[in-house]
Amino acid sequence: MRFPTLGALALTFLTLVAAPAHALNVNKYPALRSFIADMAEQHGYSDPQLRRVFRCARIRPEIIEAMERPKELLPWYEYSNIFLTEENVQRGVRFWKKHAATLTRAREQYGVAPEIVVAIIGVETQFGRNQGGYLILDSLTTLMLDYPPRSAFFRQELTEFLLLARELDVDPCRFKGSYAGAMGLPQFMPSNYRRYAVDFDSDGKRDILASPEDAIGSVAHYLKEHGWETGAPVADDAHLEGTLYFWIEKLGLKPALPVRQLTRYGIFPRRPDNAERRAALISLEGEYGPFFRLGYNNFYVITRYNHNKRYAMAVYDLGERIRQRMEEKPPS
């Protein structure tokens, strides 16, 4: 599916940047020459066309450095302080109120709780305030060429990015986003942009960079496609007894055992609602020692957005704080 030319609207859709001072020499990188050849064979690009594109790319060592020290490696008591702030709660309330009709429509269409959609956009970009300052082409090219642990993944994302730019009929040298190549209010990787972004404001294009409506619909669509259960809980505090629970944590983030079975190992939810509901035991680093929660299917779905348990818990906790603030009655 091709999208209409953005033309004059490109200035609102993209962040324009100057070309780098030093062009990338494609001939110095056999992996890049191979990539260009594959794109030409599989997707109909020409060799000169892609060489012109990569002349505006730079290899940026600071991107590799950022990949080696993601915030998700911080202990929970430090990581959570970045996102669970009064300022973020207030911003979340304002965002919800401003886009209440869109959030309601997304809930009706996809079944996803508004507070989760709002919190994801808050954690990802502070409600659009920080969408990233790296050229996507720089990020993905650097990571494909100079980050061996995940070079195959970023090679595929670079493919998806160039296809996305062609579909949108925009210059791939002008997209900006995160050091990992994510973009827009919800920070979708290019493959997820192509697969899950929706035109929720019905203007003829899927614009998650500048349209909060499209971002809201796209986040809800993503979660629904990954198994979100409407009306089901996300997480709960857990009370532990004994020591038999240790091996349950090793089962991972995907809920594997029903609550009734977990209780046999000394794991008790604070708000039990369904003994047959499957749950995972989630440990987090408190300032004075570990504490535990239960993560249900919807918690696992959030980890499909970002596979780190601290990220998913920050989304859940921020969403709960925003929802509770929305439900508070103004003082009389």
Short mmCIF file of C-alpha atoms in Angstrom, two decimals:
data_model
loop_
_atom_site.label_atom_id
_atom_site.label_comp_id
_atom_site.label_asym_id
_atom_site.label_seq_id
_atom_site.Cartn_x
_atom_site.Cartn_y
_atom_site.Cartn_z
CA MET A 1 0.00 0.00 0.00
CA ARG A 2 1.38 3.43 -0.99
CA PHE A 3 0.53 6.60 0.83
CA PRO A 4 -0.15 10.00 -0.71
CA THR A 5 2.79 12.37 -1.17
CA LEU A 6 3.15 14.52 1.92
CA GLY A 7 4.42 17.55 -0.05
CA ALA A 8 4.18 20.66 2.05
CA LEU A 9 3.00 18.63 5.04
CA ALA A 10 6.43 17.00 5.26
CA LEU A 11 7.66 19.84 7.43
CA THR A 12 5.15 18.92 10.12
CA PHE A 13 5.72 15.19 9.71
CA LEU A 14 9.51 15.18 9.79
CA THR A 15 12.30 16.97 11.59
CA LEU A 16 14.59 18.53 9.01
CA VAL A 17 18.31 18.34 9.59
CA ALA A 18 21.40 19.37 7.69
CA ALA A 19 23.37 16.72 5.83
CA PRO A 20 26.44 15.45 7.69
CA ALA A 21 29.77 17.04 6.90
CA HIS A 22 31.39 13.75 5.87
CA ALA A 23 29.59 11.29 3.63
CA LEU A 24 29.76 7.57 4.35
CA ASN A 25 32.10 5.75 1.96
CA VAL A 26 30.07 2.69 0.94
CA ASN A 27 33.11 1.00 -0.59
CA LYS A 28 34.77 0.71 2.83
CA TYR A 29 31.96 -1.50 4.16
CA PRO A 30 31.46 -4.89 2.47
CA ALA A 31 28.35 -5.50 4.62
CA LEU A 32 26.82 -2.28 3.32
CA ARG A 33 27.62 -3.15 -0.29
CA SER A 34 25.95 -6.53 0.27
CA PHE A 35 22.93 -4.82 1.82
CA ILE A 36 22.58 -2.48 -1.17
CA ALA A 37 22.80 -5.41 -3.58
CA ASP A 38 20.10 -7.30 -1.67
CA MET A 39 17.82 -4.26 -1.60
CA ALA A 40 18.24 -3.87 -5.35
CA GLU A 41 17.48 -7.53 -6.02
CA GLN A 42 14.62 -7.99 -3.55
CA HIS A 43 12.94 -4.58 -3.48
CA GLY A 44 13.68 -2.91 -6.79
CA TYR A 45 16.09 -0.20 -5.68
CA SER A 46 19.00 0.81 -7.89
CA ASP A 47 22.61 0.75 -6.70
CA PRO A 48 23.15 4.49 -7.44
CA GLN A 49 19.88 5.36 -5.68
CA LEU A 50 20.93 3.71 -2.40
CA ARG A 51 24.49 4.98 -2.60
CA ARG A 52 23.05 8.50 -2.74
CA VAL A 53 20.97 7.72 0.34
CA PHE A 54 23.95 6.44 2.33
CA ARG A 55 26.04 9.48 1.44
CA CYS A 56 23.96 11.33 4.05
CA ALA A 57 24.62 8.68 6.76
CA ARG A 58 27.30 8.77 9.43
CA ILE A 59 28.76 6.08 11.68
CA ARG A 60 28.23 7.37 15.21
CA PRO A 61 30.16 5.63 18.02
CA GLU A 62 27.95 7.24 20.69
CA ILE A 63 25.07 5.12 19.43
CA ILE A 64 26.99 1.95 20.28
CA GLU A 65 27.81 3.41 23.69
CA ALA A 66 24.12 4.09 24.32
CA MET A 67 23.20 0.54 23.32
CA GLU A 68 25.63 -0.79 25.93
CA ARG A 69 24.07 1.19 28.80
CA PRO A 70 20.28 1.18 28.44
CA LYS A 71 18.23 2.61 31.30
CA GLU A 72 16.46 -0.74 31.66
CA LEU A 73 19.61 -2.16 33.28
CA LEU A 74 19.22 0.17 36.25
CA PRO A 75 17.74 -1.36 39.42
CA TRP A 76 14.02 -0.73 39.78
CA TYR A 77 14.32 1.84 42.56
CA GLU A 78 16.46 4.02 40.24
CA TYR A 79 14.71 3.22 36.97
CA SER A 80 11.24 3.92 38.36
CA ASN A 81 12.30 7.34 39.63
CA ILE A 82 12.88 8.44 36.03
CA PHE A 83 9.25 7.87 35.05
CA LEU A 84 7.08 7.77 38.16
CA THR A 85 7.19 11.49 38.83
CA GLU A 86 4.48 13.96 39.73
CA GLU A 87 5.33 15.91 36.59
CA ASN A 88 4.69 12.84 34.41
CA VAL A 89 1.41 12.17 36.20
CA GLN A 90 0.25 15.74 35.59
CA ARG A 91 1.33 15.60 31.96
CA GLY A 92 -0.47 12.28 31.58
CA VAL A 93 -3.67 13.74 32.98
CA ARG A 94 -3.45 16.69 30.59
CA PHE A 95 -2.76 14.36 27.64
CA TRP A 96 -5.70 12.14 28.58
CA LYS A 97 -8.09 15.07 28.95
CA LYS A 98 -6.96 16.61 25.67
CA HIS A 99 -7.36 13.34 23.76
CA ALA A 100 -10.19 11.78 25.77
CA ALA A 101 -12.42 11.16 22.75
CA THR A 102 -9.59 9.45 20.83
CA LEU A 103 -8.66 7.28 23.82
CA THR A 104 -12.30 6.27 24.26
CA ARG A 105 -12.53 5.35 20.59
CA ALA A 106 -9.31 3.32 20.83
CA ARG A 107 -10.68 1.45 23.85
CA GLU A 108 -13.91 0.71 22.00
CA GLN A 109 -12.10 -0.50 18.89
CA TYR A 110 -9.18 -2.39 20.43
CA GLY A 111 -10.23 -2.98 24.05
CA VAL A 112 -7.05 -1.49 25.55
CA ALA A 113 -7.27 0.51 28.78
CA PRO A 114 -6.64 4.24 28.14
CA GLU A 115 -4.21 4.53 31.05
CA ILE A 116 -1.89 1.97 29.47
CA VAL A 117 -1.86 3.78 26.11
CA VAL A 118 -1.23 7.10 27.84
CA ALA A 119 1.52 5.65 30.03
CA ILE A 120 3.37 4.05 27.10
CA ILE A 121 3.47 7.37 25.26
CA GLY A 122 4.58 9.01 28.51
CA VAL A 123 7.39 6.55 29.20
CA GLU A 124 8.53 6.51 25.58
CA THR A 125 8.64 10.23 24.76
CA GLN A 126 7.21 12.26 27.65
CA PHE A 127 3.99 12.62 25.64
CA GLY A 128 5.82 13.63 22.48
CA ARG A 129 8.31 16.06 24.03
CA ASN A 130 11.35 13.86 23.40
CA GLN A 131 11.12 11.78 20.24
CA GLY A 132 14.89 11.45 19.86
CA GLY A 133 17.60 13.49 18.20
CA TYR A 134 19.37 10.91 16.04
CA LEU A 135 18.94 10.49 12.32
CA ILE A 136 17.27 7.09 11.92
CA LEU A 137 19.57 6.35 8.98
CA ASP A 138 22.62 7.00 11.19
CA SER A 139 21.27 4.83 13.98
CA LEU A 140 20.34 1.80 11.90
CA THR A 141 23.41 1.95 9.67
CA THR A 142 25.74 2.24 12.66
CA LEU A 143 24.06 -0.64 14.46
CA MET A 144 24.00 -2.88 11.40
CA LEU A 145 27.69 -2.33 10.71
CA ASP A 146 29.25 -1.88 14.15
CA TYR A 147 27.06 -3.75 16.65
CA PRO A 148 27.65 -7.48 15.99
CA PRO A 149 25.37 -8.81 18.78
CA ARG A 150 22.28 -7.57 16.92
CA SER A 151 23.53 -6.68 13.46
CA ALA A 152 21.04 -9.04 11.76
CA PHE A 153 18.13 -7.42 13.60
CA PHE A 154 19.18 -3.90 12.66
CA ARG A 155 19.87 -4.95 9.08
CA GLN A 156 16.22 -6.00 8.85
CA GLU A 157 15.09 -2.77 10.50
CA LEU A 158 17.16 -0.76 8.01
CA THR A 159 15.39 -2.65 5.22
CA GLU A 160 12.02 -1.85 6.80
CA PHE A 161 12.99 1.79 7.27
CA LEU A 162 13.88 2.30 3.60
CA LEU A 163 10.66 0.59 2.54
CA LEU A 164 8.71 2.80 4.95
CA ALA A 165 10.31 5.97 3.56
CA ARG A 166 9.40 4.84 0.04
CA GLU A 167 5.82 4.07 1.06
CA LEU A 168 5.48 7.51 2.65
CA ASP A 169 7.28 9.12 -0.29
CA VAL A 170 9.68 11.02 1.96
CA ASP A 171 13.45 11.44 2.12
CA PRO A 172 15.00 8.74 4.40
CA CYS A 173 17.78 11.20 5.28
CA ARG A 174 15.35 13.38 7.24
CA PHE A 175 13.75 11.07 9.82
CA LYS A 176 14.87 11.55 13.42
CA GLY A 177 14.31 9.27 16.40
CA SER A 178 16.07 7.28 19.11
CA TYR A 179 19.59 5.90 19.10
CA ALA A 180 18.09 2.47 18.41
CA GLY A 181 16.08 3.65 15.40
CA ALA A 182 12.64 4.02 17.01
CA MET A 183 10.45 6.93 15.97
CA GLY A 184 7.37 8.97 16.77
CA LEU A 185 5.35 9.55 19.93
CA PRO A 186 5.14 5.80 20.62
CA GLN A 187 8.71 5.06 19.43
CA PHE A 188 7.90 2.32 16.93
CA MET A 189 10.74 0.57 15.19
CA PRO A 190 10.36 0.75 11.39
CA SER A 191 9.01 -2.81 11.12
CA ASN A 192 6.36 -2.04 13.74
CA TYR A 193 5.53 1.26 12.05
CA ARG A 194 4.82 -0.59 8.81
CA ARG A 195 2.94 -3.42 10.52
CA TYR A 196 0.95 -1.77 13.31
CA ALA A 197 0.64 1.99 12.72
CA VAL A 198 -2.90 3.07 11.85
CA ASP A 199 -4.49 6.18 10.38
CA PHE A 200 -6.66 6.91 13.41
CA ASP A 201 -7.45 10.51 12.49
CA SER A 202 -8.60 9.54 8.97
CA ASP A 203 -6.43 12.06 7.14
CA GLY A 204 -5.05 9.54 4.66
CA LYS A 205 -1.69 8.84 6.27
CA ARG A 206 -0.29 7.00 9.26
CA ASP A 207 1.64 9.77 11.01
CA ILE A 208 2.86 8.67 14.44
CA LEU A 209 5.46 11.47 14.47
CA ALA A 210 3.06 14.40 14.56
CA SER A 211 -0.44 13.00 15.11
CA PRO A 212 -1.34 12.06 18.70
CA GLU A 213 -4.50 10.45 17.34
CA ASP A 214 -2.53 8.12 15.07
CA ALA A 215 -0.09 7.39 17.93
CA ILE A 216 -2.93 6.48 20.32
CA GLY A 217 -4.62 4.22 17.80
CA SER A 218 -1.33 2.60 16.82
CA VAL A 219 -0.33 1.76 20.40
CA ALA A 220 -3.74 0.26 21.10
CA HIS A 221 -3.62 -1.71 17.83
CA TYR A 222 -0.15 -3.01 18.67
CA LEU A 223 -1.21 -4.25 22.11
CA LYS A 224 -4.39 -5.82 20.77
CA GLU A 225 -2.45 -7.68 18.08
CA HIS A 226 -0.10 -9.03 20.76
CA GLY A 227 -2.91 -10.52 22.82
CA TRP A 228 -4.33 -7.80 25.08
CA GLU A 229 -7.36 -9.06 27.03
CA THR A 230 -10.06 -6.43 27.48
CA GLY A 231 -10.94 -5.82 31.11
CA ALA A 232 -8.36 -8.26 32.48
CA PRO A 233 -5.87 -7.21 35.18
CA VAL A 234 -2.27 -6.35 34.41
CA ALA A 235 -0.39 -6.98 37.65
CA ASP A 236 -0.87 -7.36 41.38
CA ASP A 237 1.21 -7.19 44.53
CA ALA A 238 2.27 -10.60 45.79
CA HIS A 239 2.60 -11.87 49.34
CA LEU A 240 5.15 -14.65 49.70
CA GLU A 241 5.48 -17.33 52.34
CA GLY A 242 8.25 -19.85 52.69
CA THR A 243 11.00 -20.40 50.12
CA LEU A 244 9.44 -22.62 47.45
CA TYR A 245 8.65 -19.62 45.23
CA PHE A 246 12.23 -19.23 43.95
CA TRP A 247 11.89 -21.66 41.09
CA ILE A 248 8.64 -20.04 39.91
CA GLU A 249 10.48 -16.81 39.12
CA LYS A 250 12.81 -18.76 36.84
CA LEU A 251 9.86 -19.61 34.56
CA GLY A 252 10.12 -16.14 32.99
CA LEU A 253 7.73 -13.30 32.21
CA LYS A 254 5.12 -15.30 30.31
CA PRO A 255 2.39 -16.49 32.72
CA ALA A 256 2.78 -20.23 33.01
CA LEU A 257 0.84 -21.36 36.09
CA PRO A 258 -2.66 -20.56 37.39
CA VAL A 259 -2.94 -18.62 40.64
CA ARG A 260 -4.40 -21.63 42.45
CA GLN A 261 -1.18 -23.53 41.73
CA LEU A 262 1.04 -20.63 42.74
CA THR A 263 -0.54 -20.56 46.17
CA ARG A 264 0.81 -24.06 46.76
CA TYR A 265 4.27 -22.53 46.55
CA GLY A 266 3.53 -19.71 48.97
CA ILE A 267 2.64 -17.07 46.36
CA PHE A 268 -0.55 -15.14 47.11
CA PRO A 269 -2.01 -12.21 45.12
CA ARG A 270 -3.17 -9.18 47.09
CA ARG A 271 -6.39 -8.95 45.03
CA PRO A 272 -7.32 -12.51 44.03
CA ASP A 273 -10.08 -12.52 41.41
CA ASN A 274 -9.68 -15.72 39.39
CA ALA A 275 -7.86 -18.79 40.67
CA GLU A 276 -7.53 -20.10 37.11
CA ARG A 277 -5.86 -16.95 35.75
CA ARG A 278 -2.25 -17.63 34.83
CA ALA A 279 0.45 -15.43 36.31
CA ALA A 280 4.21 -14.97 36.38
CA LEU A 281 6.23 -14.04 39.45
CA ILE A 282 8.07 -10.75 38.90
CA SER A 283 10.91 -9.68 41.18
CA LEU A 284 11.99 -6.05 41.39
CA GLU A 285 14.85 -4.33 43.15
CA GLY A 286 13.69 -2.20 46.04
CA GLU A 287 16.07 0.20 47.71
CA TYR A 288 16.28 -2.09 50.74
CA GLY A 289 15.86 -5.46 49.05
CA PRO A 290 13.78 -7.30 46.46
CA PHE A 291 10.00 -7.31 46.34
CA PHE A 292 7.60 -9.31 44.21
CA ARG A 293 4.53 -8.85 42.05
CA LEU A 294 2.39 -11.06 39.87
CA GLY A 295 2.29 -10.30 36.16
CA TYR A 296 -0.74 -11.50 34.22
CA ASN A 297 -1.22 -11.86 30.47
CA ASN A 298 -1.66 -8.12 29.93
CA PHE A 299 1.63 -7.46 31.73
CA TYR A 300 3.29 -9.92 29.37
CA VAL A 301 1.69 -8.10 26.41
CA ILE A 302 3.33 -4.84 27.55
CA THR A 303 6.67 -6.66 27.55
CA ARG A 304 6.11 -7.36 23.83
CA TYR A 305 6.43 -3.58 23.39
CA ASN A 306 9.68 -3.58 25.35
CA HIS A 307 10.90 -6.91 26.65
CA ASN A 308 12.18 -5.56 29.96
CA LYS A 309 10.13 -6.20 33.11
CA ARG A 310 11.10 -2.82 34.61
CA TYR A 311 9.76 -1.04 31.55
CA ALA A 312 6.45 -2.91 31.70
CA MET A 313 6.08 -2.24 35.42
CA ALA A 314 6.85 1.46 34.95
CA VAL A 315 4.11 1.63 32.30
CA TYR A 316 1.66 -0.11 34.61
CA ASP A 317 2.48 1.99 37.67
CA LEU A 318 2.45 5.29 35.77
CA GLY A 319 -0.84 4.34 34.15
CA GLU A 320 -2.38 3.52 37.51
CA ARG A 321 -1.28 6.85 38.98
CA ILE A 322 -2.67 8.76 36.01
CA ARG A 323 -5.96 6.83 36.13
CA GLN A 324 -6.36 7.42 39.87
CA ARG A 325 -5.68 11.14 39.40
CA MET A 326 -8.28 11.27 36.62
CA GLU A 327 -10.83 9.67 38.96
CA GLU A 328 -10.22 12.08 41.83
CA LYS A 329 -13.02 14.51 42.48
CA PRO A 330 -12.02 18.17 42.42
CA PRO A 331 -12.17 19.86 45.83
CA SER A 332 -15.53 21.50 46.53
#
